mmCIF file of C-alpha atoms (C1' of nucleotides) in Angstrom:
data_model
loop_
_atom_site.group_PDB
_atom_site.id
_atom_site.type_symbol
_atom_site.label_atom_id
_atom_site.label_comp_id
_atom_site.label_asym_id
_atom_site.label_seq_id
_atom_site.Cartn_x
_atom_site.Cartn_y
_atom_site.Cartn_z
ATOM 1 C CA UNK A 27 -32.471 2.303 -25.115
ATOM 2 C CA UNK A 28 -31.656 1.881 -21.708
ATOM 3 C CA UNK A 29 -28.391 0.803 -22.355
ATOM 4 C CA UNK A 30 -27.583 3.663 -24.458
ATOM 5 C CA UNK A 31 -27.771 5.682 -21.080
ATOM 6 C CA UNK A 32 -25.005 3.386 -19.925
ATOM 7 C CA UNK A 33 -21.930 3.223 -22.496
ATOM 8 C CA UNK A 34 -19.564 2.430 -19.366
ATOM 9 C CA UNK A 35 -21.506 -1.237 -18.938
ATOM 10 C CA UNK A 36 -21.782 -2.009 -22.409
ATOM 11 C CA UNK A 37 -17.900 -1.573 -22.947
ATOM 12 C CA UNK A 38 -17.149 -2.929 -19.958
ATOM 13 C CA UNK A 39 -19.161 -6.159 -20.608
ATOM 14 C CA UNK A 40 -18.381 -6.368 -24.466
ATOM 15 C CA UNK A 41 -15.005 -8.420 -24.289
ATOM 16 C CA UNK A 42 -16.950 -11.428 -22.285
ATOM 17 C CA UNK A 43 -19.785 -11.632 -25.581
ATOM 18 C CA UNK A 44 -19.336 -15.738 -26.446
ATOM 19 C CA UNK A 45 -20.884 -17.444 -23.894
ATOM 20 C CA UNK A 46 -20.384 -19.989 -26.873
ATOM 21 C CA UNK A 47 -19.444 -24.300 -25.554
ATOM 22 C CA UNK A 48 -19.591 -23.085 -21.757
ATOM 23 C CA UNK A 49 -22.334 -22.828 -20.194
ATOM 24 C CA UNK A 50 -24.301 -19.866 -19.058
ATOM 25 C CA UNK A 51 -23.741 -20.756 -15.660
ATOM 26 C CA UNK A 52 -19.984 -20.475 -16.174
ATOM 27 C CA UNK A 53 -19.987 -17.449 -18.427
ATOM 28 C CA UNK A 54 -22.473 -15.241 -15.950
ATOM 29 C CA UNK A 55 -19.269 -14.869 -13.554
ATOM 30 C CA UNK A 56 -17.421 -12.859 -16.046
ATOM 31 C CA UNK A 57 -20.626 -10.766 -17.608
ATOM 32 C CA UNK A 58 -23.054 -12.492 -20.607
ATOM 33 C CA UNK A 59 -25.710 -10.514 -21.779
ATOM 34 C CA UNK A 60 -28.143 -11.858 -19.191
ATOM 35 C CA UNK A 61 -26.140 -9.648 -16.487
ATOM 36 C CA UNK A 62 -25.660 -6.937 -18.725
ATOM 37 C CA UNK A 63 -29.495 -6.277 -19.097
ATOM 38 C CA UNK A 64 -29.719 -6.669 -14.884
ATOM 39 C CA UNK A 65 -26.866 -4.778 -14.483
ATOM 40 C CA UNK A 66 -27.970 -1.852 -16.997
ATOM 41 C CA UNK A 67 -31.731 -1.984 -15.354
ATOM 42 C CA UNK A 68 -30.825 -1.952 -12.096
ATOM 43 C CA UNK A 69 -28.500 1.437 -12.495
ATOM 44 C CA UNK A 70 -31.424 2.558 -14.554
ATOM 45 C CA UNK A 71 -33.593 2.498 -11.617
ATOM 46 C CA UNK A 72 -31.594 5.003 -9.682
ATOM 47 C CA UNK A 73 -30.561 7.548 -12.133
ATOM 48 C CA UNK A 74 -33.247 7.932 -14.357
ATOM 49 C CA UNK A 75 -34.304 11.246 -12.642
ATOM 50 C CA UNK A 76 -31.065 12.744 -12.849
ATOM 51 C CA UNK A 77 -31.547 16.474 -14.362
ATOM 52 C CA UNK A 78 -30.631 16.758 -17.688
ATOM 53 C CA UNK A 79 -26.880 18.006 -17.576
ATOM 54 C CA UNK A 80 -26.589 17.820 -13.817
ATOM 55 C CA UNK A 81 -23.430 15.478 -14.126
ATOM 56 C CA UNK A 82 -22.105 15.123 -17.466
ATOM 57 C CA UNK A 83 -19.546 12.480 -16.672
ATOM 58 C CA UNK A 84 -22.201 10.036 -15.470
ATOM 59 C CA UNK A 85 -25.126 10.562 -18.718
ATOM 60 C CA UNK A 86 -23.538 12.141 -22.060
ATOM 61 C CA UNK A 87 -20.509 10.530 -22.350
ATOM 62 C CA UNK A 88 -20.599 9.136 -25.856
ATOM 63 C CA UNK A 89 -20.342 5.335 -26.649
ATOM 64 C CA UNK A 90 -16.818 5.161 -28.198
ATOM 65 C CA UNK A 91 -14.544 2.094 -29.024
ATOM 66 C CA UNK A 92 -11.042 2.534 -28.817
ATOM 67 C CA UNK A 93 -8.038 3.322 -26.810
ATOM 68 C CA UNK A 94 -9.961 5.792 -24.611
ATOM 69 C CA UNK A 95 -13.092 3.806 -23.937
ATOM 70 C CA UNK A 96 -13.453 3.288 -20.041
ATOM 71 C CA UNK A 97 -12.652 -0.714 -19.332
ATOM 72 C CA UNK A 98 -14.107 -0.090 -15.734
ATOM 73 C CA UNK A 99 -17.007 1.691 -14.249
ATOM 74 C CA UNK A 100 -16.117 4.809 -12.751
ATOM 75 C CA UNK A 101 -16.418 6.199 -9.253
ATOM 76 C CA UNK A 102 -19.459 7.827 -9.965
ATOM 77 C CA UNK A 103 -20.881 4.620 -11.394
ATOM 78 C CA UNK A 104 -19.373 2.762 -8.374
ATOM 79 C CA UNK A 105 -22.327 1.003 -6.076
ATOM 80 C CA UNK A 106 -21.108 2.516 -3.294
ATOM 81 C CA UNK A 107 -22.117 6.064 -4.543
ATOM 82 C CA UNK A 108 -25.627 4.970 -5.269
ATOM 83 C CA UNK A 109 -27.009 6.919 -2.267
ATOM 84 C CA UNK A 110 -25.605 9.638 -4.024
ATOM 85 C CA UNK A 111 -27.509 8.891 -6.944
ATOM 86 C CA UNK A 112 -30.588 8.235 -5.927
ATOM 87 C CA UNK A 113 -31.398 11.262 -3.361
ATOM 88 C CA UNK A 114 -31.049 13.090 -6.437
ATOM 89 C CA UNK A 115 -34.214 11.274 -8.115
ATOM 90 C CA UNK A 116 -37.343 12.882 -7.709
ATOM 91 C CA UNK A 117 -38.939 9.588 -8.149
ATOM 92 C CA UNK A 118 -37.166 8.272 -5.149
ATOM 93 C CA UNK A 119 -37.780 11.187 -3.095
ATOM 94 C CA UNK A 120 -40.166 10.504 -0.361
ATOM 95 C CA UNK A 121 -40.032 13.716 1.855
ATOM 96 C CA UNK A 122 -37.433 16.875 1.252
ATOM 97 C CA UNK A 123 -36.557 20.059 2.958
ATOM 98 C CA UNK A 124 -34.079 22.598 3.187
ATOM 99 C CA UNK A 125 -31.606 20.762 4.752
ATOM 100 C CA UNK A 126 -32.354 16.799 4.428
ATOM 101 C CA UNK A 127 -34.189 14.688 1.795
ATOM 102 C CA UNK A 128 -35.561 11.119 2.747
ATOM 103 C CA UNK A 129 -35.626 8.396 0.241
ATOM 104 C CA UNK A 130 -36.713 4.176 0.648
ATOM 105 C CA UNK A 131 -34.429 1.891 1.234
ATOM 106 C CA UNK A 132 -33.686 0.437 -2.190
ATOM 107 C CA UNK A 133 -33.432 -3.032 -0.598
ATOM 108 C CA UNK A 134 -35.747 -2.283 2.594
ATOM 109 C CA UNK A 135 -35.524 -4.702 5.760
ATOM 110 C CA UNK A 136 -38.604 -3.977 7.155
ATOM 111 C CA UNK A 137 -42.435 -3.043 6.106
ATOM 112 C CA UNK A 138 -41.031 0.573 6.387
ATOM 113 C CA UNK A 139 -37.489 1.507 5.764
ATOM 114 C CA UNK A 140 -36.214 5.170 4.932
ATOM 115 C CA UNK A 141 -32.694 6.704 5.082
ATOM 116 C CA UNK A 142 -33.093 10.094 5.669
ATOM 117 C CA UNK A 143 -30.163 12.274 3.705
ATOM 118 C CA UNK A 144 -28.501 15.668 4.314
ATOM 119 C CA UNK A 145 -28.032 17.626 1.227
ATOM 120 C CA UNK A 146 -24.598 18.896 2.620
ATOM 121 C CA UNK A 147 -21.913 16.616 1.510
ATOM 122 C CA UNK A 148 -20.663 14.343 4.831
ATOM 123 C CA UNK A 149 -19.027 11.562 3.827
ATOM 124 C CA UNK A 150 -19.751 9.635 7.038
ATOM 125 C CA UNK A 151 -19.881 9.592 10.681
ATOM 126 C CA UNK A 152 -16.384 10.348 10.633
ATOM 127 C CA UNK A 153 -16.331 13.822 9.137
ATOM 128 C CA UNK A 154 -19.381 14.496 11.782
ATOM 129 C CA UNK A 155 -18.549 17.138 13.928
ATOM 130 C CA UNK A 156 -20.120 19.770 16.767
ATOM 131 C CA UNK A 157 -21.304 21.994 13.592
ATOM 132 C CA UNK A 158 -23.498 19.181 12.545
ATOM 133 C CA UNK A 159 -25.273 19.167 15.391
ATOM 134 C CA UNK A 160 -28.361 20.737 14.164
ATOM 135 C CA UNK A 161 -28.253 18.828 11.233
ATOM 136 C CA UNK A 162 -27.990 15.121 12.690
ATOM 137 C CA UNK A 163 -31.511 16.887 15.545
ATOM 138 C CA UNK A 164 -33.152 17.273 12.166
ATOM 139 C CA UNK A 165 -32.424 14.010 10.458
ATOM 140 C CA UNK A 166 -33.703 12.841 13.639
ATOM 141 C CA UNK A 167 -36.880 14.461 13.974
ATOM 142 C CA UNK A 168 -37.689 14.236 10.238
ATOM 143 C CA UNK A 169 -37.311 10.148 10.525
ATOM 144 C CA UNK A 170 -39.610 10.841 13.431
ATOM 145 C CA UNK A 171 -41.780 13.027 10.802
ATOM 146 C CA UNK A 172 -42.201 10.041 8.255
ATOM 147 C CA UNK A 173 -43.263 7.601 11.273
ATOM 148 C CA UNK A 174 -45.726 9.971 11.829
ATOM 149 C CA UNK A 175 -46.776 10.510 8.964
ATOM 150 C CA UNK A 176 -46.805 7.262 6.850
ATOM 151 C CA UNK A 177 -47.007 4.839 9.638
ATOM 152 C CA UNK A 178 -48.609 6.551 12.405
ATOM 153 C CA UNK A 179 -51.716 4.101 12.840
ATOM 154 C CA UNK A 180 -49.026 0.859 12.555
ATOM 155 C CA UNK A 181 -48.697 -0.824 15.309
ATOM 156 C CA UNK A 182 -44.739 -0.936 14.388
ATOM 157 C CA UNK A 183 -42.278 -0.116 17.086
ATOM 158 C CA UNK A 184 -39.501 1.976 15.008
ATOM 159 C CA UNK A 185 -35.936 2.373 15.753
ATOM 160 C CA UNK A 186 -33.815 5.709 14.290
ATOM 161 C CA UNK A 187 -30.007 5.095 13.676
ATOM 162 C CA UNK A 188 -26.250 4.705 11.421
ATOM 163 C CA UNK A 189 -24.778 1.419 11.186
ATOM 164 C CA UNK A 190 -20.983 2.102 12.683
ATOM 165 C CA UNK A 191 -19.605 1.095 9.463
ATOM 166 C CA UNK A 192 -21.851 2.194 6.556
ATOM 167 C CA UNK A 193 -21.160 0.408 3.088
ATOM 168 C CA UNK A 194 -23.068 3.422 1.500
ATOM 169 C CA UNK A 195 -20.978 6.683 1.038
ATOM 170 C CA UNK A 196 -22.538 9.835 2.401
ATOM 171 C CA UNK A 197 -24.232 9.956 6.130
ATOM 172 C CA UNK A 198 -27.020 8.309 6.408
ATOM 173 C CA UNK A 199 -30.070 7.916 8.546
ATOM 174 C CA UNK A 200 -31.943 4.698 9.096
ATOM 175 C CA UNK A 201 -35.209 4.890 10.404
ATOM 176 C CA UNK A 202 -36.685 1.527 10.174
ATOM 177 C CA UNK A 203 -39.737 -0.463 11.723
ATOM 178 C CA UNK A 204 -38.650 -3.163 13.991
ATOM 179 C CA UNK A 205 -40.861 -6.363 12.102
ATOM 180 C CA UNK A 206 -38.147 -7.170 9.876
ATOM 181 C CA UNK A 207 -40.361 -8.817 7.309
ATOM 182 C CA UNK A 208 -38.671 -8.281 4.250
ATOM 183 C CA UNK A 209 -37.407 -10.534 1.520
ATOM 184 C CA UNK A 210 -34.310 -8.344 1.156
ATOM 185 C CA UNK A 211 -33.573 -9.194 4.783
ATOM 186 C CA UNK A 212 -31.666 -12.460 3.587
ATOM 187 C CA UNK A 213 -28.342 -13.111 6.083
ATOM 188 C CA UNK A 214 -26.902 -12.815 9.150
ATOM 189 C CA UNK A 215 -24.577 -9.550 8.416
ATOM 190 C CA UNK A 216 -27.934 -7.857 7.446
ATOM 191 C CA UNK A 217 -29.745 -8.931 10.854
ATOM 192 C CA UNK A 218 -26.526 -8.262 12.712
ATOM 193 C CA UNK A 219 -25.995 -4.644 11.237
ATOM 194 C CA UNK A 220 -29.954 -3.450 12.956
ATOM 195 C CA UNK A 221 -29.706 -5.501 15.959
ATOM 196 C CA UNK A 222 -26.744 -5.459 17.478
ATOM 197 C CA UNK A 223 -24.274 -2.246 18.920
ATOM 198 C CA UNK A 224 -23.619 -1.963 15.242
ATOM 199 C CA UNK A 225 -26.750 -0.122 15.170
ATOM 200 C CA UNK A 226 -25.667 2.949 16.584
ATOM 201 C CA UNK A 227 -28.845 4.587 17.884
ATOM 202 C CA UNK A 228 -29.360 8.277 16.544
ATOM 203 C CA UNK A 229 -30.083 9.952 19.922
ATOM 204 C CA UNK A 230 -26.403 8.350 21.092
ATOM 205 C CA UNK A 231 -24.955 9.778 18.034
ATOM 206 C CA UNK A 232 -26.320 13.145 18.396
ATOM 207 C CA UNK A 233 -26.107 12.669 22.785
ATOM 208 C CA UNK A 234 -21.890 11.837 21.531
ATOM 209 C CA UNK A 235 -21.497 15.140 19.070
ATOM 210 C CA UNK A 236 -23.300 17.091 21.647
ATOM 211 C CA UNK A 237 -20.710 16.351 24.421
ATOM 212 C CA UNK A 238 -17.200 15.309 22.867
ATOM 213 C CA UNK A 239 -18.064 16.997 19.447
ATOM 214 C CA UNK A 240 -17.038 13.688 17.356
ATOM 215 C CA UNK A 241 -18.591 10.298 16.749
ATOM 216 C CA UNK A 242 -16.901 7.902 18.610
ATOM 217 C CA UNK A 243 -17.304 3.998 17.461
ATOM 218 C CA UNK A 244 -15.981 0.973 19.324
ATOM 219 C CA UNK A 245 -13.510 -1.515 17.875
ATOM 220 C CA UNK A 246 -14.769 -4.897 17.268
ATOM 221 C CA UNK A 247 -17.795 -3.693 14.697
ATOM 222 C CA UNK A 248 -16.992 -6.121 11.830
ATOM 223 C CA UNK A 249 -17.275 -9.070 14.667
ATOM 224 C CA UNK A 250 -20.826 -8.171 15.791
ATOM 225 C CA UNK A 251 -21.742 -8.690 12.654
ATOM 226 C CA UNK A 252 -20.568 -12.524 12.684
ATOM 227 C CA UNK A 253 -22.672 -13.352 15.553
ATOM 228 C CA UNK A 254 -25.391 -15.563 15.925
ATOM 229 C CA UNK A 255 -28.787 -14.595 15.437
ATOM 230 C CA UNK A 256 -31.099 -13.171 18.298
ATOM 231 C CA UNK A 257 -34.533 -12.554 18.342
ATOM 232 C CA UNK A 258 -34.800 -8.696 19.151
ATOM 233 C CA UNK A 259 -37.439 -9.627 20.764
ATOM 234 C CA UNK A 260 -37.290 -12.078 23.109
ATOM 235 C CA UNK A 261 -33.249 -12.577 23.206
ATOM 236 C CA UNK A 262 -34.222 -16.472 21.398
ATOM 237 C CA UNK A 263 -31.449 -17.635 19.539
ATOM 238 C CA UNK A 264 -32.423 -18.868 15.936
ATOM 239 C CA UNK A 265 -30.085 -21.193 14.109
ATOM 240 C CA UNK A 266 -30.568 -20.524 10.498
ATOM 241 C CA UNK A 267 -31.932 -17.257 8.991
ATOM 242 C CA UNK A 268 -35.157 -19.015 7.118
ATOM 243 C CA UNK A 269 -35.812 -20.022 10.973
ATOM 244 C CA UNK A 270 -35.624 -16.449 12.324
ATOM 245 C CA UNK A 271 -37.992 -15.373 9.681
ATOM 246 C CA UNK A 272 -40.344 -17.975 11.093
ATOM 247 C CA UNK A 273 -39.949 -16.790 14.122
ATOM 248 C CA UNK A 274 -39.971 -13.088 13.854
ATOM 249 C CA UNK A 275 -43.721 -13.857 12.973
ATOM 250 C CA UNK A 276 -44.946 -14.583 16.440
ATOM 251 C CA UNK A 277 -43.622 -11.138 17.185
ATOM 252 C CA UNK A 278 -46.107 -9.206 14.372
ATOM 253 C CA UNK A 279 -48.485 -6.889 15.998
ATOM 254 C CA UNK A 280 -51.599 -8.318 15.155
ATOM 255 C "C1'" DG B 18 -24.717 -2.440 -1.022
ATOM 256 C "C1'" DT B 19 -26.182 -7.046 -4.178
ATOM 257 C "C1'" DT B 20 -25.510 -11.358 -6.795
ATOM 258 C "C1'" DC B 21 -23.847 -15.791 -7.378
ATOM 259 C "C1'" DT B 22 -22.500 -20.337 -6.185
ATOM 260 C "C1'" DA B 23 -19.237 -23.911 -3.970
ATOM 261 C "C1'" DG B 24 -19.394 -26.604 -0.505
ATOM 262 C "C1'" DA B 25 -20.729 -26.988 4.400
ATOM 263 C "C1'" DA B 26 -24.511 -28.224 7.168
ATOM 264 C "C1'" DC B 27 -28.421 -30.652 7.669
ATOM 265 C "C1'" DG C 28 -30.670 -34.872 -1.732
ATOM 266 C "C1'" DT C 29 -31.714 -30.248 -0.188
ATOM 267 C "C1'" DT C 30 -30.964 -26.109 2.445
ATOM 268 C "C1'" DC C 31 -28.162 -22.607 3.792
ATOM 269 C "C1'" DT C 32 -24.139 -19.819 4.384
ATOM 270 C "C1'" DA C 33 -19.907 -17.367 3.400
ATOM 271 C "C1'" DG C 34 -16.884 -15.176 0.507
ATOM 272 C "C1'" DA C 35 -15.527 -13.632 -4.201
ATOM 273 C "C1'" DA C 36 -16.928 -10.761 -7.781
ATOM 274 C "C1'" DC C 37 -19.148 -6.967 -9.284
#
DNA sequence: GTTCTAGAAC
DNA sequence: GTTCTAGAAC
């Protein structure tokens, strides 16, 4: 039933249906069922609080083999459009006003991560510009809202901010506790991208539109992401991810 | 963004 | 032999 919600993935995964003499190992690359299923649940998961008829394109088009039958998934279906997706789900709503809605972090990096969304469309830092200004203040203070709110007696220290080059259409705020314990936190881009200048902290963003009227972001981002891992904490250097994880556990607030 | 895995690193 | 990373694929 799920997949009925999802004729795009079914077509798209049909032609690769023999996993047959190879072996499953080999035949996952190119889509078996088993992906299908994770595929189709996993999109499930963020759309299934769309409102009925709010985007046609995306929920009623009807499963049809032939010459007109999508081969791809389409931009709406894209992963990169998921934010999009999801701050429409009730379900995934955490916090919403007139202006900004706050989801979790599908994949969190921390005990508490949120993005916190406008409902204006801004595609990214980019487009940001002096009229925003209100907009990114409140972003800010509603991140500093859910702290409050859901984590106020944590002993968490909490950092507010955009990575400089988001992989996730539509601005985004991160507002994320600073333990780090998180399964999802699993390599060195994602450690790079929250604790390095990547992380570009939301009072500089909103300090940057304030007095030039534009975000501003250095060359060199993809780079910091490459570099070797530092304890935010003490400055240590760590030489494998499994042995920062170790040792981002002498820094838990007890 | 994630998953998956070849092959590097240990 | 096992762990871990990096890059392709999605």
């Amino acid at each position: 039933m799920v997949n009925e919600l999802y004729p795009y993935i079914v077509e798209f995964e049909e032609e690769a249906e023999s996993p047959g003499l190879e072996t499953h190992r080999k035949r996952k690359r190119s889509g078996n069922s088993d992906s299908i299923e994770r595929d189709a649940a996993q999109e499930a998961e963020s759309s299934t609080g769309l409102e009925p008829g709010s985007d046609s394109s995306q929920c009623s088009v009807p499963l049809k083999k032939g010459k007109d039958a999508p081969t791809k998934k389409e931009s709406l279906g894209h992963w990169s459009q998921g934010l999009k997706i999801s701050m429409q789900d009730p379900k995934m709503q955490v916090y919403k006003d007139e202006q900004v809605v706050v989801i979790k972090d599908k994949y969190p990096k921390a005990r508490y991560h949120w993005l916190v969304l406008p409902w204006a469309s801004v595609s990214s830092l980019k487009a940001v510009t002096g009229e925003h200004l209100e907009l990114l203040k409140h972003m800010h203070t509603v991140g500093e809202k859910m702290i409050a709110d859901f984590a106020g007696s944590s002993k968490l220290r909490f950092r507010l901010g955009y990575h400089a080059i988001p992989s996730m259409s539509h601005v985004h705020l991160h507002v994320i506790s600073q333990d780090f314990d998180s399964p999802c936190l699993k390599n060195k881009k994602h450690w790079n991208s929250f604790n390095t200048e990547y992380f570009l902290e939301s009072q500089a963003v909103i300090e940057m539109v304030q007095h030039a009227g534009r975000v501003s972001v250095r060359d060199g981002m993809p780079e910091l992401l490459k570099l070797p891992l530092r304890c935010h904490e003490c400055q240590q250097l760590l030489p494998s991810i499994p042995q920062l994880k170790e040792h981002l556990r002498r820094h838990w607030p007890k």
